[in-house]
Short mmCIF file of C-alpha atoms in Angstrom, two decimals:
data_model
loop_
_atom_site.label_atom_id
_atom_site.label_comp_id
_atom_site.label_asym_id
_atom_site.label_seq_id
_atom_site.Cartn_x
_atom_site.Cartn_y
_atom_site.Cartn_z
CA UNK A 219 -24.74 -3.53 46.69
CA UNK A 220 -24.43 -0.97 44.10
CA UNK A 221 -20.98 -0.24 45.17
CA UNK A 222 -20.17 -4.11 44.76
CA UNK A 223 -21.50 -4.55 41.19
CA UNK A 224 -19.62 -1.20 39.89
CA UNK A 225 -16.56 -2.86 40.98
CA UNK A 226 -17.34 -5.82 39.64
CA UNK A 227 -17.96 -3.93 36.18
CA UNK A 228 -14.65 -2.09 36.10
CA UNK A 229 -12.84 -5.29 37.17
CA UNK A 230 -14.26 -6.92 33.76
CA UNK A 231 -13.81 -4.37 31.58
CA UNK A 232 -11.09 -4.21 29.06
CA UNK A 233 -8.38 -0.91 29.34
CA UNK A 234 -8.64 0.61 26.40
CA UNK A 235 -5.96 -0.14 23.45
CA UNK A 236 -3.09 2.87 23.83
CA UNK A 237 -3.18 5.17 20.74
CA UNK A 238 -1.35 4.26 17.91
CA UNK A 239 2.10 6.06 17.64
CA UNK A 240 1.19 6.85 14.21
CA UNK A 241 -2.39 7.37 13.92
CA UNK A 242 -3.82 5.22 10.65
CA UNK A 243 -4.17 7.31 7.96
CA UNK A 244 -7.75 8.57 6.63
CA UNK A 245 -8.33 6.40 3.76
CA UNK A 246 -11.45 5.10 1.70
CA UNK A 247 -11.95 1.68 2.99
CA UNK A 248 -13.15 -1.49 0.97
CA UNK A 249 -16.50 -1.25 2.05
CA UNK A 250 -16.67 2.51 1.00
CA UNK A 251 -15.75 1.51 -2.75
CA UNK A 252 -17.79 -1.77 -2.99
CA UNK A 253 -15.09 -4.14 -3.31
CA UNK A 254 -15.97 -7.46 -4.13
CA UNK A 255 -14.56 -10.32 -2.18
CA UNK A 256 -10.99 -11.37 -1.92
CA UNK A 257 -11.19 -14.61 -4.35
CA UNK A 258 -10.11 -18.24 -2.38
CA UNK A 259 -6.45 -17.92 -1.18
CA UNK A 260 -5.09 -20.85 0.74
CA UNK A 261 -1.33 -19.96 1.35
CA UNK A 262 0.31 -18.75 4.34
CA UNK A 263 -0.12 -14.99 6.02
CA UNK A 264 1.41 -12.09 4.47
CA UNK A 265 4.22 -11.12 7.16
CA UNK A 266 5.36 -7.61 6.37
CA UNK A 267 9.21 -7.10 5.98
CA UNK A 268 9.18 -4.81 3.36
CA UNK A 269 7.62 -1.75 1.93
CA UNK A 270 7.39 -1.65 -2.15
CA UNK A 271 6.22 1.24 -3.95
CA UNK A 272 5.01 0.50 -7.37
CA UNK A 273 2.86 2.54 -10.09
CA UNK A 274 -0.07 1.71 -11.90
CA UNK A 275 1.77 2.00 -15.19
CA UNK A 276 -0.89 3.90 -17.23
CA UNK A 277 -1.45 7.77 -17.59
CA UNK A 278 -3.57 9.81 -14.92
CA UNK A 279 -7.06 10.06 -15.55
CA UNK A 280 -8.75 13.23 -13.60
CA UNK A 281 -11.80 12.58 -15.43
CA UNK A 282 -12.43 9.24 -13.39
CA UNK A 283 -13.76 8.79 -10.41
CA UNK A 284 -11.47 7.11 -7.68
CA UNK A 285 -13.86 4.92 -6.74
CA UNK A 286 -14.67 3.89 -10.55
CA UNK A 287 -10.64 2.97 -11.02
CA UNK A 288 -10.99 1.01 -7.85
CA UNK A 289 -13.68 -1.20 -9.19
CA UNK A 290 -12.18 -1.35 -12.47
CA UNK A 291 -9.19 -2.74 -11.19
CA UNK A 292 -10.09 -5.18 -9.62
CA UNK A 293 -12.96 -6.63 -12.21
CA UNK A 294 -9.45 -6.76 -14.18
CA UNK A 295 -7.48 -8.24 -11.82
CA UNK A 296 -10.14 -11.11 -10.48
CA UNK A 297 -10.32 -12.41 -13.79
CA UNK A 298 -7.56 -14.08 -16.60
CA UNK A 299 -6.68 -11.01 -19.42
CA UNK A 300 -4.83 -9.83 -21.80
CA UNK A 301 -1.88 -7.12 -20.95
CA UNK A 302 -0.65 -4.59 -23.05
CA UNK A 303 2.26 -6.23 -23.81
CA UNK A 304 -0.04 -9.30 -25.10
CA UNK A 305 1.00 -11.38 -22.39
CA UNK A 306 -1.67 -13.24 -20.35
CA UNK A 307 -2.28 -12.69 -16.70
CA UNK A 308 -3.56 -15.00 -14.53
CA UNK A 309 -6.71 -14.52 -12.44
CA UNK A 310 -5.41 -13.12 -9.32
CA UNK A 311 -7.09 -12.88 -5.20
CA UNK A 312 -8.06 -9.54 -5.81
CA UNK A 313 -6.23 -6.04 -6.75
CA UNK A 314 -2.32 -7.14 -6.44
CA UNK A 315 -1.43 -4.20 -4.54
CA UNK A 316 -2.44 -3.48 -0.83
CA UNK A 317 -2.75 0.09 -0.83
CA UNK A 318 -3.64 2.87 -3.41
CA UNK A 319 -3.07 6.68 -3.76
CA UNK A 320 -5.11 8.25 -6.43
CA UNK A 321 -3.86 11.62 -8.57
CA UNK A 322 -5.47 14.08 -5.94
CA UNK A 323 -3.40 12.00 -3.17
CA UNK A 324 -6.48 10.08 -1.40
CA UNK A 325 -5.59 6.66 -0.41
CA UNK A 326 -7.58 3.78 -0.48
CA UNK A 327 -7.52 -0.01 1.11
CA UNK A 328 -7.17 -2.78 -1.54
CA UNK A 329 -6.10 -6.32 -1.34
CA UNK A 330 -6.33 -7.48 2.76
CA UNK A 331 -2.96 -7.02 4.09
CA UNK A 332 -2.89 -10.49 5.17
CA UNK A 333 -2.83 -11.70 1.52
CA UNK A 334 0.93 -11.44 -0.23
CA UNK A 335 0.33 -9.32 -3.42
CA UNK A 336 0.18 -9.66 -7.14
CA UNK A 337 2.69 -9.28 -9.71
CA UNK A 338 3.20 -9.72 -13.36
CA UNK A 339 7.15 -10.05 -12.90
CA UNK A 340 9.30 -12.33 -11.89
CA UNK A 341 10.16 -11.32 -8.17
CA UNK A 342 7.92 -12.85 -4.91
CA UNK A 343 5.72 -10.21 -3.30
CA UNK A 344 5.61 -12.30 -0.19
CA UNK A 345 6.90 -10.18 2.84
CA UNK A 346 5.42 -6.80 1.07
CA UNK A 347 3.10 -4.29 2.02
CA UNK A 348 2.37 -2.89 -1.97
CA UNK A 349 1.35 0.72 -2.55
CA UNK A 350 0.95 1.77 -5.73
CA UNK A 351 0.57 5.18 -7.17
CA UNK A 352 -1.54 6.47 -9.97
CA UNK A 353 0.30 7.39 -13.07
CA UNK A 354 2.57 6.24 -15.44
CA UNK A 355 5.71 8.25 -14.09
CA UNK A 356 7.90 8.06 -16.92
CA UNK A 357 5.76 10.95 -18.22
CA UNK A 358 3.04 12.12 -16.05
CA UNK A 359 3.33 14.64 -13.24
CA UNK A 360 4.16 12.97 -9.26
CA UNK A 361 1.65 15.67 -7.66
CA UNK A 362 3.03 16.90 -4.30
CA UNK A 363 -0.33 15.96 -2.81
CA UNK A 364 0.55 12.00 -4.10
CA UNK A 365 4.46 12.68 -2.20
CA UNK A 366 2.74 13.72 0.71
CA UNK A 367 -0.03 10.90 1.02
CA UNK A 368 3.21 8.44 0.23
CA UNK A 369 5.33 9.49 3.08
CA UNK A 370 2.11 9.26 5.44
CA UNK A 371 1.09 6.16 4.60
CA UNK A 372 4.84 4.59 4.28
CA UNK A 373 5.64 5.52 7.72
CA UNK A 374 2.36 4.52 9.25
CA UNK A 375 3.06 1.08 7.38
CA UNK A 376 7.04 1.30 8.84
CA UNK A 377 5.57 1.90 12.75
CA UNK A 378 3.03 -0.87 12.25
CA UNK A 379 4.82 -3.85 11.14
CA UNK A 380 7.94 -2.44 12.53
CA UNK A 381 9.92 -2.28 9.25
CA UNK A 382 12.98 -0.25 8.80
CA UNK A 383 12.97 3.08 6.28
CA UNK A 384 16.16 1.10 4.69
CA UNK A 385 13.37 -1.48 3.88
CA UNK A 386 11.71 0.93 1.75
CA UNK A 387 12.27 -0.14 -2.33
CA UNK A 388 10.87 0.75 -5.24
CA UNK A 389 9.33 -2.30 -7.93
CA UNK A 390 12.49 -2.66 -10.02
CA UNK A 391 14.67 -3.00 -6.89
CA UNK A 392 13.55 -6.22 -7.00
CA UNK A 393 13.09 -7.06 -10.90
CA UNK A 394 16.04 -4.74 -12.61
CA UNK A 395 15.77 -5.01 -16.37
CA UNK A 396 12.05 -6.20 -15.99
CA UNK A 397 10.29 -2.98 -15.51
CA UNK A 398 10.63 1.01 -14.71
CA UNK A 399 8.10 0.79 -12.36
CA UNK A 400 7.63 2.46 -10.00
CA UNK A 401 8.91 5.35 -12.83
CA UNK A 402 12.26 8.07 -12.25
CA UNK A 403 10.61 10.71 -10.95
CA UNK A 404 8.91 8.56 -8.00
CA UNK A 405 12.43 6.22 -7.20
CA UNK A 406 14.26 10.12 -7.25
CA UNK A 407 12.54 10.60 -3.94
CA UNK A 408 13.52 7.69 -2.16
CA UNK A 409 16.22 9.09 -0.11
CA UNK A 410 14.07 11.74 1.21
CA UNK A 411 10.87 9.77 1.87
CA UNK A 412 13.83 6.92 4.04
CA UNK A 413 14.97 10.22 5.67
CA UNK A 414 11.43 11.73 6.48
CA UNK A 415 10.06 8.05 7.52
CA UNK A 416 13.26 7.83 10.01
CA UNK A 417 12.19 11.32 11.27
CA UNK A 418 8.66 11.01 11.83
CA UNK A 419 8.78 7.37 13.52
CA UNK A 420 11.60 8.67 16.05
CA UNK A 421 9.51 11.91 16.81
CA UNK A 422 6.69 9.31 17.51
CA UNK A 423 9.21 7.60 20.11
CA UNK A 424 10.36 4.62 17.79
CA UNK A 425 13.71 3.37 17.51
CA UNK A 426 13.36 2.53 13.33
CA UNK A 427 17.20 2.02 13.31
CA UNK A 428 16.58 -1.17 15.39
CA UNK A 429 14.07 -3.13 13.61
#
């Protein structure tokens, strides 16, 4: 009888999920900063194609806490304000970028992948998995801890939603003349981080060149 019902057990269980190729990066989850709720969204599923690299646009600030920049952003971005260039955005979903890497390199989850992102330029975030950087890099330092957290969370994004490192782009791929986000000194390592990304998921028995 015994025998029976432990067969009967391991018929019903579940296998367990294979490991990731890539694991999933260690990274502060919503929870862990207090994020608020996403605001109403009623459009379609964000359906990752690409990978966009952006930067916050304003200068590193050591003296903050990550978790206190988190919040911050997105009390700014869940309401209607002002921008520095005296422009008005609109109240957006929640922080318009899915993914962010502070100055010391720790990464954090933001806006639900599921939602398309935020922008305050003219090209459709739709199809993009947004990480932003901290730092305005037209003049402050890209730490090699913040290169390193980039490539690992790029490529875990690439193996996940199957995108291709020549899907990797930087903000004003998409918006030339609009912006110099994501800054020089982060777009300058774009051809290593596509080479690195094409190394790591084919060590991790991908075929990136296919997708």
């Amino acid at each position: 009888m015994i025998s029976a019902c432990l067969s009967l057990v391991l018929l019903t269980q579940k296998a367990p999920a294979p490991p990731e190729p890539v694991p999933t990066p260690r990274m502060m989850s919503r929870a862990e900063w207090g994020a608020k709720p996403p605001l109403a969204y009623a459009g379609p599923p964000n359906v990752v194609r690409w990978v966009t690299i952006h930067h916050t646009g304003v200068r590193q600030n050591p003296n903050r806490t990550f978790i206190d920049k988190l919040r911050g952003l997105q009390a700014f971005s869940q309401r209607e304000d002002k921008l520095a260039n005296g422009r008005t955005k609109p109240q957006w979903v929640d922080i318009p970028y899915h993914y962010y890497i502070d100055i010391n390199g720790e990464l954090a989850e933001c806006r639900p992948i599921m939602i398309p992102g935020d922008t305050n330029t003219t090209y459709d975030p739709a199809g993009h998995a947004l990480v932003v950087i901290e730092g305005d890099f037209t003049q402050d330092v890209f730490h090699e801890a913040q290169r390193q957290a980039m490539l690992t969370v790029v490529t875990w994004l690439c193996a996940r939603y199957q995108v291709s490192p020549s899907r990797i782009r930087g903000h004003r791929d998409w918006t030339p003349g609009e912006t110099t986000c994501p800054g020089l000194k982060v777009e300058a390592e774009f051809p290593w981080l596509r080479a690195k990304v094409t190394q790591r998921l084919q060590a991790a028995g991908l075929r990136p060149m296919a997708w």
